[in-house]
Tab-separated table of C-alpha atoms in Angstrom:
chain	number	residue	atom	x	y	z
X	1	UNK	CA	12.616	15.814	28.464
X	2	UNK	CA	13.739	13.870	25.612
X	3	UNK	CA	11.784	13.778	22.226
X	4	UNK	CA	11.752	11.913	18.880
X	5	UNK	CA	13.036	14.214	16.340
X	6	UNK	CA	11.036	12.547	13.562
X	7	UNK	CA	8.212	13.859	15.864
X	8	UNK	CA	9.488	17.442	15.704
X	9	UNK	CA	9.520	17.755	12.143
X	10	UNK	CA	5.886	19.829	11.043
X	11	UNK	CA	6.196	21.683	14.293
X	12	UNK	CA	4.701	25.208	13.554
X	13	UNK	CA	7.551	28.067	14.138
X	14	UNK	CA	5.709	31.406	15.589
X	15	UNK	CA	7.408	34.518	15.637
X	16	UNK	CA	5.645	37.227	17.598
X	17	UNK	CA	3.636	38.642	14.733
X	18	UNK	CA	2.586	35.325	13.036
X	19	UNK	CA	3.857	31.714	11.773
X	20	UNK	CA	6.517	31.795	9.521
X	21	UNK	CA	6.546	28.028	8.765
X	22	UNK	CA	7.289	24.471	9.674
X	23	UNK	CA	10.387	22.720	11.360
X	24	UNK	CA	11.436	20.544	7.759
X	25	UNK	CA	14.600	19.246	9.584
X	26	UNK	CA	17.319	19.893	11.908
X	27	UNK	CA	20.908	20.810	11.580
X	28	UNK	CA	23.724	19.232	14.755
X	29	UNK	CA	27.359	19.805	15.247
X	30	UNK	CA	29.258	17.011	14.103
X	31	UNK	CA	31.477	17.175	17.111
X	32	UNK	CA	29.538	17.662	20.221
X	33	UNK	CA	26.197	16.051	18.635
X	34	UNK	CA	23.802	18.957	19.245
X	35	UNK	CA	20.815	20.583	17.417
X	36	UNK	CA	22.202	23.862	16.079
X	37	UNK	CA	19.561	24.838	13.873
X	38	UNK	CA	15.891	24.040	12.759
X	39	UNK	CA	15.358	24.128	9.312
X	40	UNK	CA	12.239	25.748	8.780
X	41	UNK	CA	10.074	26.072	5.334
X	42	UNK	CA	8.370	29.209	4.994
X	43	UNK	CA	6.089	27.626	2.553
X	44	UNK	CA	3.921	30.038	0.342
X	45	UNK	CA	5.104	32.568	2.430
X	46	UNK	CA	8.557	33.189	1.658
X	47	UNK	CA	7.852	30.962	-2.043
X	48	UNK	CA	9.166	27.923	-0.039
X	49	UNK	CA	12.241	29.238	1.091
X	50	UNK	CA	14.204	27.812	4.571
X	51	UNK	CA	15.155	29.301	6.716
X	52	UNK	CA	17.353	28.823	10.075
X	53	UNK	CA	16.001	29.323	13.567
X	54	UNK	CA	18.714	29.343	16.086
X	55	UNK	CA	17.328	27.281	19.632
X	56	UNK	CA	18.640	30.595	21.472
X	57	UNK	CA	15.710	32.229	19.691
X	58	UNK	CA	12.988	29.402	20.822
X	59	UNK	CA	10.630	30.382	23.804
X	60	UNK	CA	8.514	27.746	25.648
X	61	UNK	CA	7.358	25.059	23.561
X	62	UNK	CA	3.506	24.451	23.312
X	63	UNK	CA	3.723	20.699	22.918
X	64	UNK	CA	-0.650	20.109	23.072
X	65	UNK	CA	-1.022	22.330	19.428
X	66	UNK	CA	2.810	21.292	18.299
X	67	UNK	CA	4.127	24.896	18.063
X	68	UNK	CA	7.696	26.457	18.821
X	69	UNK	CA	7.196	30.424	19.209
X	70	UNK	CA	10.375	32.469	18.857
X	71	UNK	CA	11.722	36.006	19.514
X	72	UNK	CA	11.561	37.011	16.536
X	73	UNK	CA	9.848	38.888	13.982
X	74	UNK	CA	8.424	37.830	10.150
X	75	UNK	CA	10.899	40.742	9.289
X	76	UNK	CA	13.975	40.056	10.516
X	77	UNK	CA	13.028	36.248	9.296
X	78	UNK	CA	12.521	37.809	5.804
X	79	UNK	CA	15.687	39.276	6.040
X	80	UNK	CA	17.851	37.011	7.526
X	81	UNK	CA	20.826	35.856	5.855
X	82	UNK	CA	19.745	33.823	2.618
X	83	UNK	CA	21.585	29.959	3.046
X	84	UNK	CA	21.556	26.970	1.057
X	85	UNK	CA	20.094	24.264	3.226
X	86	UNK	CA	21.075	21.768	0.166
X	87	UNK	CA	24.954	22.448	1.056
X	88	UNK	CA	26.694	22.043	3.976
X	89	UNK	CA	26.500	25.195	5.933
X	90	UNK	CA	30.314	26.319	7.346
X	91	UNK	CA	31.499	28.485	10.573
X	92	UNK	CA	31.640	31.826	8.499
X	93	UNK	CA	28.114	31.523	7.558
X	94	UNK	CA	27.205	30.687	10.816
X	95	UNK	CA	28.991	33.831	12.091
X	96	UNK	CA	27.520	36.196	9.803
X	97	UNK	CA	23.837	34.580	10.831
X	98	UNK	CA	25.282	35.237	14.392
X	99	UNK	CA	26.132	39.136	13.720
X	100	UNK	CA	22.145	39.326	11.624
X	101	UNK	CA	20.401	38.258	14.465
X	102	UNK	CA	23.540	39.804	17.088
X	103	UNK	CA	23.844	36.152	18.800
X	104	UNK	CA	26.986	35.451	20.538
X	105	UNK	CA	28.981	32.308	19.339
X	106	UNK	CA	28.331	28.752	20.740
X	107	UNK	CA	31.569	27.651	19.879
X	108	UNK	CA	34.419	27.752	21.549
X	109	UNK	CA	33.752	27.496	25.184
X	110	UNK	CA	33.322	24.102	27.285
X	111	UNK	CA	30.316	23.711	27.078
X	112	UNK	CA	27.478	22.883	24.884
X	113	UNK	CA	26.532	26.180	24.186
X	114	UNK	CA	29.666	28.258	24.890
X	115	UNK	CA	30.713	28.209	28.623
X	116	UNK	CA	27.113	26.617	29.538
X	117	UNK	CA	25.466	24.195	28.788
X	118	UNK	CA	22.247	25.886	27.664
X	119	UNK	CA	21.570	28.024	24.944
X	120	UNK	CA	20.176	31.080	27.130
X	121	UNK	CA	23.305	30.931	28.756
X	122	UNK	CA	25.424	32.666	25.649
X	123	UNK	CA	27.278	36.002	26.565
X	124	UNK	CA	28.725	38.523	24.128
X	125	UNK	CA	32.234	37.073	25.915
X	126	UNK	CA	31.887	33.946	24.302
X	127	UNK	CA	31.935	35.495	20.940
X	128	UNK	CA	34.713	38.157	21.790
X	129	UNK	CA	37.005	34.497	23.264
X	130	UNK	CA	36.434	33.056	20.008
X	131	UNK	CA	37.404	36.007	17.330
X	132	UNK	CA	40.264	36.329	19.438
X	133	UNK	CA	41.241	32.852	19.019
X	134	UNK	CA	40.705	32.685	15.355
X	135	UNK	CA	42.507	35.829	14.571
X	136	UNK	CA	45.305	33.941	14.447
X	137	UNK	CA	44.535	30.525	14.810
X	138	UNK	CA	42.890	31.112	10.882
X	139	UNK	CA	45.252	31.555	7.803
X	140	UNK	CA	44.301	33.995	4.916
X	141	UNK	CA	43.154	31.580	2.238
X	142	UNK	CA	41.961	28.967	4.622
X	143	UNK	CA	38.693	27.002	3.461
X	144	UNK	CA	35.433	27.072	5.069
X	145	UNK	CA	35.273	24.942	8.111
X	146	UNK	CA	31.695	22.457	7.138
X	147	UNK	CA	30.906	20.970	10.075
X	148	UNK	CA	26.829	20.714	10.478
X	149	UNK	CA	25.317	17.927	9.405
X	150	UNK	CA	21.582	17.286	8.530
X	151	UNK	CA	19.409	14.482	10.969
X	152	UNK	CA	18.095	13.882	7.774
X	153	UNK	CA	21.138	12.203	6.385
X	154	UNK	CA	22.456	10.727	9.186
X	155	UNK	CA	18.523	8.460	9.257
X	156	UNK	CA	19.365	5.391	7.336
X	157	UNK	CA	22.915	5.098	8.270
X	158	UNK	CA	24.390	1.362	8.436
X	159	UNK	CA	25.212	1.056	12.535
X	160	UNK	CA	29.012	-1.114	13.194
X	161	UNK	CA	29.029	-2.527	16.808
X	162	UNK	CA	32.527	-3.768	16.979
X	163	UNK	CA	31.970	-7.565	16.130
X	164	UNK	CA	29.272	-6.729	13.014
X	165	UNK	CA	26.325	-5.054	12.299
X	166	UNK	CA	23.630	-4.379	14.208
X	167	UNK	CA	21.291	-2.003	12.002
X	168	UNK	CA	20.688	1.031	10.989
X	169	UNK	CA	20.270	4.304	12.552
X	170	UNK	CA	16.239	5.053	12.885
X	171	UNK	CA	15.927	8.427	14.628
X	172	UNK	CA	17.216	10.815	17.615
X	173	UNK	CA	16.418	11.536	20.606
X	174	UNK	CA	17.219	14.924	21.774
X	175	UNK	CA	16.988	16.989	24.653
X	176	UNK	CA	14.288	19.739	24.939
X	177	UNK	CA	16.459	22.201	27.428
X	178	UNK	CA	19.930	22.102	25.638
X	179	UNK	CA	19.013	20.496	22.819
X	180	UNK	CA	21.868	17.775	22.948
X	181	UNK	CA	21.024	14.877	20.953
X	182	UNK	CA	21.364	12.361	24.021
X	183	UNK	CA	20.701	8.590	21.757
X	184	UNK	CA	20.639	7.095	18.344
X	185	UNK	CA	17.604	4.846	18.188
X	186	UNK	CA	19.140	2.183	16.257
X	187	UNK	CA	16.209	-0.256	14.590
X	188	UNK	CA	17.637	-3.780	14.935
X	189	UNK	CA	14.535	-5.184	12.646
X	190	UNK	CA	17.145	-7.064	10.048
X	191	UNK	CA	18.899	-9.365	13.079
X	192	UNK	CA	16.428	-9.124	16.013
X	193	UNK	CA	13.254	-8.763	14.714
X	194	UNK	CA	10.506	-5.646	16.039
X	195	UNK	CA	13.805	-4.404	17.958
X	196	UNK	CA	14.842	-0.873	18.496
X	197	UNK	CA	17.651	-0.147	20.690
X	198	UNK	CA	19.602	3.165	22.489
X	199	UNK	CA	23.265	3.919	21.339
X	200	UNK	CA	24.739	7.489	23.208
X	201	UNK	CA	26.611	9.981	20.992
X	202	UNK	CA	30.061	9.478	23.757
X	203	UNK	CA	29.755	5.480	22.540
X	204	UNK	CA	30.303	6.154	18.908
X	205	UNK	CA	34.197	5.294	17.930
X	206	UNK	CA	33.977	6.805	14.053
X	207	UNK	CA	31.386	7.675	11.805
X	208	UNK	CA	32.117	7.957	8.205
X	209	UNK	CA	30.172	10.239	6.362
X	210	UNK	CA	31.358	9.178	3.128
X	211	UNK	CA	30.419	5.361	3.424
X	212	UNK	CA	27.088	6.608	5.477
X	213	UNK	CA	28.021	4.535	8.486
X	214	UNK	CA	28.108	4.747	12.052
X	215	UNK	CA	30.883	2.563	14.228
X	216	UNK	CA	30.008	2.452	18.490
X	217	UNK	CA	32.238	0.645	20.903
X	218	UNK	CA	29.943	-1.690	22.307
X	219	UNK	CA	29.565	-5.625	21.217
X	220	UNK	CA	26.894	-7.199	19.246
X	221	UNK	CA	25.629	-9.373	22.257
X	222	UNK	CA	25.594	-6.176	24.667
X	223	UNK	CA	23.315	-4.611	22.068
X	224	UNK	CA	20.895	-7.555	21.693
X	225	UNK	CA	20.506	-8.124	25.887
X	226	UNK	CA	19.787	-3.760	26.117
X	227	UNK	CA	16.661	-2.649	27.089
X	228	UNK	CA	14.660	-2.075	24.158
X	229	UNK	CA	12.990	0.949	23.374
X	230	UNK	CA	9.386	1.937	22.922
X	231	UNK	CA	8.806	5.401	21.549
X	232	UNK	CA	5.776	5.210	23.383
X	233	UNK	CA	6.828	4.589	26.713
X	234	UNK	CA	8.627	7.939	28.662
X	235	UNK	CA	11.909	7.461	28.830
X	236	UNK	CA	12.695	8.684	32.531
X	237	UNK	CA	16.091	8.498	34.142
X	238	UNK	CA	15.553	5.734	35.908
X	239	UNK	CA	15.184	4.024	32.378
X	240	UNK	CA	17.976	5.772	31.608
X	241	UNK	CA	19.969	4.471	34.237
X	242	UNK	CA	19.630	0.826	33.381
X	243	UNK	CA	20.182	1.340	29.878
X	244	UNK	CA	23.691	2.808	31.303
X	245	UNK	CA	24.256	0.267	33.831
X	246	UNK	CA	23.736	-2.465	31.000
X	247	UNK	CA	26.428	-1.302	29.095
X	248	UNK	CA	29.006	-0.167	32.590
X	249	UNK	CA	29.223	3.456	31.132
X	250	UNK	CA	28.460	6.500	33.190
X	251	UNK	CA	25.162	8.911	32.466
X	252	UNK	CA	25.853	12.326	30.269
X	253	UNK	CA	23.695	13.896	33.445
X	254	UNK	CA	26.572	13.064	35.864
X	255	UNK	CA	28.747	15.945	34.110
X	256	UNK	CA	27.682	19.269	34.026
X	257	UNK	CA	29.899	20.906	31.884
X	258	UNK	CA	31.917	18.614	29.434
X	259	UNK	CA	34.933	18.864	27.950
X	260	UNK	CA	35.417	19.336	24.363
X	261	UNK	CA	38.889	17.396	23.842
X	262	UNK	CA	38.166	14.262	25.945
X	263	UNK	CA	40.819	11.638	24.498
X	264	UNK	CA	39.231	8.473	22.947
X	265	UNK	CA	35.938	10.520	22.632
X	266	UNK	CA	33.404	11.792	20.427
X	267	UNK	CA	34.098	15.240	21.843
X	268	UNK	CA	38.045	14.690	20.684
X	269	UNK	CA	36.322	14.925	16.929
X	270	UNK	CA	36.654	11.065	16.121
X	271	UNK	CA	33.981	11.354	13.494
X	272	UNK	CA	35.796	11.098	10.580
């Protein structure tokens, strides 16, 4: 199912001996355009540290009382390696976090999360692929690779169809099995007034994090003729469907395993 992620945020985080805080935000890939990481404030607890919780570590979600529990402990929380969620967070921190919590690597394979496309579905081969690969693929000396970005940020962002604006980006929708981010709700307000439209992740030609905008290859007019959406409303795949048939592109749920170095898309890291 898909959810808002402004709606996530204030979600309680249980380990399995008590609450160790509240989702603040979320951290995606900047290439494949899925949740990594939830930022989570310990509050009094931890003297308002964050922390990062892994969706590997997330059981079943108790949407009724708005809680995520986890596999883990207060301890090992307490413990964890200590990151600066005010800076971007690069691959070698993200492999020592890995080693803490003894996670294999999500990058690197084909699919979302390793070879599959859940995060359940990690192996300890995915991590031994991908130290073998950067053994030598890394130079002595080489900077840290940044490549997680913050949903935070990214809210706000200027939207480029490929004739003009269109509006700014509003929130995400993301996926509550493999915690893809599967739209961009893009609010409209300034042209088309009480609008909110869809834009997919694989429709985005550039986005440039230094001017804080987003560029998708689809034309004002195909925009303002979409479906709309209405957070309130479920957003089924039949709804799905004829928000893809609108625009004559094919649905992410056709695929199950995509690649990572599709030419022309946002998988072939076009965000610049």
């Amino acid at each position: 199912m898909l959810r808002n992620m402004k709606d996530l945020r204030g979600y309680a985080i249980r380990a399995t001996d008590g609450v160790i805080g509240t989702v603040s935000d979320f951290y995606f890939d900047d290439q494949d355009w899925n949740i990594r990481y939830l930022v989570v404030d310990t509050g009094q607890w931890l003297s308002g540290r964050k922390v990062l919780i892994a969706p590997a570590a997330i059981g079943f979600p108790d949407w009724m009382i708005q809680e995520l529990p986890v596999s883990l402990t207060k301890t090992q929380v307490k413990h964890s390696p200590d990151i600066d969620t005010r800076k971007p967070v690069s691959r070698q921190q993200e492999a020592e976090y890995a080693r803490y919590y003894g996670y294999p690597y999500y990058w690197g394979g084909a699919g979302f999360w390793g070879m599959g496309a859940y995060p359940g579905g990690l192996t300890a081969e995915d991590t031994i692929n991908e130290e073998l690969r950067t053994a030598t693929a890394r130079p002595p000396g080489a900077r840290d690779d940044c490549h997680l970005r913050s949903s935070k940020v990214i809210t706000g962002y200027h939207v480029h169809a490929t004739d003009g604006d269109i509006g700014r980006v509003d929130d995400l929708l993301v996926d509550d099995h493999t915690w893809a981010i599967r739209y961009l709700v893009v609010d409209t307000n300034r042209w088309w007034s009480g609008r909110r439209v869809l834009v997919a992740p694989r429709w985005i030609d550039d986005v440039s994090w230094s001017t804080a905008t987003v560029s998708v290859d689809v034309t004002r007019h195909a925009i303002q003729g979409a479906p709309p959406y209405d957070s309130e409303a479920h957003l089924d795949r039949q709804r799905e469907q004829a928000l893809h048939d609108h625009y004559g592109r094919s649905g992410y749920w056709t695929a199950h395993l995509r690649s990572r170095r599709e030419p022309g898309s946002v998988e072939d890291g076009v965000n610049r």
